[in-house]
PDB file of C-alpha atoms and ligand atoms in Angstrom:
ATOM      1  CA  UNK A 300       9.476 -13.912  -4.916  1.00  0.00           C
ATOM      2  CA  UNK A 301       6.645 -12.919  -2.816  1.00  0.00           C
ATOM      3  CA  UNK A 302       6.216 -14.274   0.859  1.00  0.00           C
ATOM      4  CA  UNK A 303       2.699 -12.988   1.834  1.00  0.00           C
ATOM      5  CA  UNK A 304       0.142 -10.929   1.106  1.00  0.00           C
ATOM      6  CA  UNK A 305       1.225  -7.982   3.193  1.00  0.00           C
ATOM      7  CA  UNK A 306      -2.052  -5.872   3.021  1.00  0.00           C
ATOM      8  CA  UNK A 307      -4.573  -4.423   1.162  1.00  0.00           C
ATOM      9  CA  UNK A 308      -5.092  -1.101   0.420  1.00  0.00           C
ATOM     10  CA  UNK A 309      -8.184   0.835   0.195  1.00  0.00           C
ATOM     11  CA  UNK A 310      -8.991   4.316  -0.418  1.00  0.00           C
ATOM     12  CA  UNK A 311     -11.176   5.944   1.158  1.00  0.00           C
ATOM     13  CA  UNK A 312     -13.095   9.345   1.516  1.00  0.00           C
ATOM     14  CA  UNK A 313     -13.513   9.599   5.426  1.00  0.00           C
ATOM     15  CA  UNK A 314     -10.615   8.023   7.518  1.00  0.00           C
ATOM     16  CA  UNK A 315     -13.328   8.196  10.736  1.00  0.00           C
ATOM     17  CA  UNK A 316     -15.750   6.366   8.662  1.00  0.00           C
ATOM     18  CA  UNK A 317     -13.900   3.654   7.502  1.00  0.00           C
ATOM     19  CA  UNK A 318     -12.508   2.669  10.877  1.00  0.00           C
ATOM     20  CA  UNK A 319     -15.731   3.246  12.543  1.00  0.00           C
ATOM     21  CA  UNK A 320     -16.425   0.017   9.875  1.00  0.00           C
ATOM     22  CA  UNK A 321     -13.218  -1.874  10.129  1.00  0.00           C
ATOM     23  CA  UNK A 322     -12.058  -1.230  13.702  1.00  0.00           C
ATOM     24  CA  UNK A 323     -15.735  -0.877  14.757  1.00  0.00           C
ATOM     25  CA  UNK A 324     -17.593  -3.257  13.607  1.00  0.00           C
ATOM     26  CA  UNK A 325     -15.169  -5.752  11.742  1.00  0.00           C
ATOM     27  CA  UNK A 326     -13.120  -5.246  15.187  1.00  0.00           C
ATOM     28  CA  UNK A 327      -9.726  -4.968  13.461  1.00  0.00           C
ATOM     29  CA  UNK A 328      -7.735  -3.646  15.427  1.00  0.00           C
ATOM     30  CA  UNK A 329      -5.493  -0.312  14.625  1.00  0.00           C
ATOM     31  CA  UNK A 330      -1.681  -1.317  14.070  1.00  0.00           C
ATOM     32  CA  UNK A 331      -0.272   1.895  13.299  1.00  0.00           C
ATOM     33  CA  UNK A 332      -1.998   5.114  12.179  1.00  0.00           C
ATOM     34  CA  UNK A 333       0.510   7.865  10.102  1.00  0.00           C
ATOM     35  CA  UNK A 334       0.303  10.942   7.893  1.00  0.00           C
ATOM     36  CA  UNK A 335       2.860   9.846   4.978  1.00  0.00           C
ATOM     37  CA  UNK A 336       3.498  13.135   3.012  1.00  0.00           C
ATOM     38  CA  UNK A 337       5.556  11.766   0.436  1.00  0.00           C
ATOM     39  CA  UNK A 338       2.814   9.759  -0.675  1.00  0.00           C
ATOM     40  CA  UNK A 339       0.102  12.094   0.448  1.00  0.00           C
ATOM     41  CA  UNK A 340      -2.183  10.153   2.520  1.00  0.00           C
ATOM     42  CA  UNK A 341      -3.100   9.678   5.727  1.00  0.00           C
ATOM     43  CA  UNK A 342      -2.698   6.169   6.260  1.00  0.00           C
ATOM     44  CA  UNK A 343      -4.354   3.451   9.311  1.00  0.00           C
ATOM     45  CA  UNK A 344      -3.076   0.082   9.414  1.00  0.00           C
ATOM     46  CA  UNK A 345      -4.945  -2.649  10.595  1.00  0.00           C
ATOM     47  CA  UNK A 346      -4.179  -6.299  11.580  1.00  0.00           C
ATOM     48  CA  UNK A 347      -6.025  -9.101  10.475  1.00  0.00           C
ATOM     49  CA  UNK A 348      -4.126 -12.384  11.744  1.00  0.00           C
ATOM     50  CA  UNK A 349      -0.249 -12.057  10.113  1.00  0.00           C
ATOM     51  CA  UNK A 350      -1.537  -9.601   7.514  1.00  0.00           C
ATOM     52  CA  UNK A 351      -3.233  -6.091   6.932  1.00  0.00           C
ATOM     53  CA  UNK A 352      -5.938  -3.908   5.886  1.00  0.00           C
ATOM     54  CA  UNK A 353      -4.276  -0.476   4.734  1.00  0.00           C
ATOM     55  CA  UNK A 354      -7.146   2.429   4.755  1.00  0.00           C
ATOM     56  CA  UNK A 355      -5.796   5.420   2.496  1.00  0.00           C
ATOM     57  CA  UNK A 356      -7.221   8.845   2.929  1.00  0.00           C
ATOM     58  CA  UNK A 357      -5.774  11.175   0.356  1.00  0.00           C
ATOM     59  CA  UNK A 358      -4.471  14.889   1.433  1.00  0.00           C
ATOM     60  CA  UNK A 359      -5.412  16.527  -1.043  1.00  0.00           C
ATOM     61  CA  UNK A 360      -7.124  16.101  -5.041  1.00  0.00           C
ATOM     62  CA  UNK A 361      -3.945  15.947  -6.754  1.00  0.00           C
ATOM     63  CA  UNK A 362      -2.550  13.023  -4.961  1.00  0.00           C
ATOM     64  CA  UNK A 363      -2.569   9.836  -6.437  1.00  0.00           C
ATOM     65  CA  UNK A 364      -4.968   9.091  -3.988  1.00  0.00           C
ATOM     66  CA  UNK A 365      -7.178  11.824  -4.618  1.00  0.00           C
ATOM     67  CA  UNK A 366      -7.204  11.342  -8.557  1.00  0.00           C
ATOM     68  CA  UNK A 367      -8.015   7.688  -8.108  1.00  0.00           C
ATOM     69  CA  UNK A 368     -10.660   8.437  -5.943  1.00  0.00           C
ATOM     70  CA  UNK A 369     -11.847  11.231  -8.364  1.00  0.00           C
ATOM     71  CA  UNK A 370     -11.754   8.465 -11.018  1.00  0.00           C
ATOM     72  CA  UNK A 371     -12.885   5.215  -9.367  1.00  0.00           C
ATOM     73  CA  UNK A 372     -14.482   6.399  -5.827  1.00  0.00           C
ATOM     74  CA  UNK A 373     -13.509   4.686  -2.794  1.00  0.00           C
ATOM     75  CA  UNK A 374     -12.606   0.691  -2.653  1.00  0.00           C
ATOM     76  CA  UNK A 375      -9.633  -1.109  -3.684  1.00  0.00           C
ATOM     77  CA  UNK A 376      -6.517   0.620  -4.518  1.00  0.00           C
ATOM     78  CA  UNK A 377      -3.838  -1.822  -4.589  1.00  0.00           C
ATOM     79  CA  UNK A 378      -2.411  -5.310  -3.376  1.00  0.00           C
ATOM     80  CA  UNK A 379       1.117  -5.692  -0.892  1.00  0.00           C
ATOM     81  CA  UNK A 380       2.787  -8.063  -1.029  1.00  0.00           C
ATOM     82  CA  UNK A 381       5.606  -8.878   1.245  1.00  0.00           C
ATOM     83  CA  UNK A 382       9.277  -9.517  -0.084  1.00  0.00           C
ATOM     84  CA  UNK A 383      12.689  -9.719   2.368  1.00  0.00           C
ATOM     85  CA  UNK A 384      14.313  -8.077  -0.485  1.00  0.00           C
ATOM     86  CA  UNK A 385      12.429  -5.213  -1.869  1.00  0.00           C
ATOM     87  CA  UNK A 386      15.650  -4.383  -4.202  1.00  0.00           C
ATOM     88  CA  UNK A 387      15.845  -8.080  -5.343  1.00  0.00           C
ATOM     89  CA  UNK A 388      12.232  -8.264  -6.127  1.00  0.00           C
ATOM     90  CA  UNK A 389      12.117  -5.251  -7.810  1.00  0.00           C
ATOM     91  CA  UNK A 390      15.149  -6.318 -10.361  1.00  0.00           C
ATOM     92  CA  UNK A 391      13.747  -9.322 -10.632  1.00  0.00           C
ATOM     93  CA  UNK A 392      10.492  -6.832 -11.960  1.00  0.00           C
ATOM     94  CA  UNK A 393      12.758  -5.092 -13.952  1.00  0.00           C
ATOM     95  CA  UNK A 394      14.569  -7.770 -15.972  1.00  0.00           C
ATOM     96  CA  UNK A 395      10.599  -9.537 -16.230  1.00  0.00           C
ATOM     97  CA  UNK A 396       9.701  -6.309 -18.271  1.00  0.00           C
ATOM     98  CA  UNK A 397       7.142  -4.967 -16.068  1.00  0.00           C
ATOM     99  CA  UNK A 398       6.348  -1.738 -15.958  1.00  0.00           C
ATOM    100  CA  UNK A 399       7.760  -0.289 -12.752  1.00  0.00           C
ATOM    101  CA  UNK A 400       5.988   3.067 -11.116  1.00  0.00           C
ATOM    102  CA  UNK A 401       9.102   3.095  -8.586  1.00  0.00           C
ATOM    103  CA  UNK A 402      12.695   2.752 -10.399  1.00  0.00           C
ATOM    104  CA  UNK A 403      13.757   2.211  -6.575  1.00  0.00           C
ATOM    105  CA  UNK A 404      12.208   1.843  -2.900  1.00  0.00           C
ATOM    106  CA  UNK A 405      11.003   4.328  -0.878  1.00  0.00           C
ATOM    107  CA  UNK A 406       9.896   5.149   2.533  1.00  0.00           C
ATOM    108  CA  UNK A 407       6.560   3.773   3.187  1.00  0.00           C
ATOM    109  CA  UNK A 408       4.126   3.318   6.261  1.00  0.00           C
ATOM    110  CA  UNK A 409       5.905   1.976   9.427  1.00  0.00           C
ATOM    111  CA  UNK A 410       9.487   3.035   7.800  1.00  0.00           C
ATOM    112  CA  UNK A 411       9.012   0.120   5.625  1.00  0.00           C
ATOM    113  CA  UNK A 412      10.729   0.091   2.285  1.00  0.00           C
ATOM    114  CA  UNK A 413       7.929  -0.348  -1.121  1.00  0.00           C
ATOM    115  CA  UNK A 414       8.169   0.029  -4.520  1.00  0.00           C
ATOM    116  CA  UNK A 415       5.052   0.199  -6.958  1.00  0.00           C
ATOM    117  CA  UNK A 416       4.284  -2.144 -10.102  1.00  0.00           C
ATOM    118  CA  UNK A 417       2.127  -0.398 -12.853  1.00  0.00           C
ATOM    119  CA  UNK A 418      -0.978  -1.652 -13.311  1.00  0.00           C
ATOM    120  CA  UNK A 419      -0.704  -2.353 -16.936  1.00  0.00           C
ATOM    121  CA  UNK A 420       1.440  -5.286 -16.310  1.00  0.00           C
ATOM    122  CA  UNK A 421       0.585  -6.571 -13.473  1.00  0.00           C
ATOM    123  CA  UNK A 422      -2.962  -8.170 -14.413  1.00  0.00           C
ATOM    124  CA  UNK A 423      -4.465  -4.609 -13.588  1.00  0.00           C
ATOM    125  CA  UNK A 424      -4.191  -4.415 -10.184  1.00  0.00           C
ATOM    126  CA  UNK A 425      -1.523  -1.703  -8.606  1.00  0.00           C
ATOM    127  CA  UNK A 426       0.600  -4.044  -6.911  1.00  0.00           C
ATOM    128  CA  UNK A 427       3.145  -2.833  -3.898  1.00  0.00           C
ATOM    129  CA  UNK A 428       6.199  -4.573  -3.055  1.00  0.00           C
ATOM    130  CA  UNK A 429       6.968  -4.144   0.272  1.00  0.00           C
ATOM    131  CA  UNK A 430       9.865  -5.001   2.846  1.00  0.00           C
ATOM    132  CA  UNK A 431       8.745  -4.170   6.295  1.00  0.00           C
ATOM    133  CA  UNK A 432      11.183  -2.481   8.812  1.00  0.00           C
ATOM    134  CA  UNK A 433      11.688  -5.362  10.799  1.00  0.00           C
ATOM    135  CA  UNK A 434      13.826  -7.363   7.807  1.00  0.00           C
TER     136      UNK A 434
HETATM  137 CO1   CO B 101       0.168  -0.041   0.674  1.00  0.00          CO
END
């Protein structure tokens, strides 16, 4: 169902900071940098080879974002993983019996199409299903 890992997201408290690590020293460099609103973080995007590092900066405290952070602090948010067919994979969620956070895509970073797994059935780990623009 899944192709690739797409990225990895991370939360973190300083956007400047974090690339200042990742495009700094890890010399990633910066794919695609965006404010997405309906999500409510400020978002950088970084290659590594095929794949991606996805640095989340929350806008605000009550973002899910900003109550993870609150929660957890900064690291690891969630895992991407990149389908053709974010519909398919998602029914193919559905009729599994996970627990879906998204009932259908929506617009995510680079006008790519996502969908979020809960947690609580997906070995713990916010997982994001993702079909990039270019399908
Ligand atoms: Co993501």
């Amino acid at each position: 169902m899944f192709d690739r890992i797409d990225h990895v997201g991370i939360a973190v408290e300083d956007l400047d900071a974090a690339l200042a690590l990742f495009e700094g020293t890890f010399g990633m460099p910066v794919a695609h940098r965006e404010t997405v609103e309906e999500q409510g973080v400020e978002a950088a995007l970084l290659d590594v080879g095929e794949n991606h590092v996805e640095l989340l900066r929350p806008l605000g405290p009550d973002t899910p974002v900003g109550r993870f952070l609150a929660k957890r602090g900064p690291g690891i948010h969630h895992v991407a993983y990149q389908v053709t067919d974010v519909e398919a994979a998602l029914a193919r969620c559905r009729e599994a019996g996970l627990r879906l956070i998204d009932e259908a895509p929506r617009t995510g970073i680079r006008n790519s199409r996502v969908a979020f797994l809960h947690p609580s059935s997906s070995g713990a780990v916010l997982t994001e299903i993702v079909q990039p623009a270019h399908h």
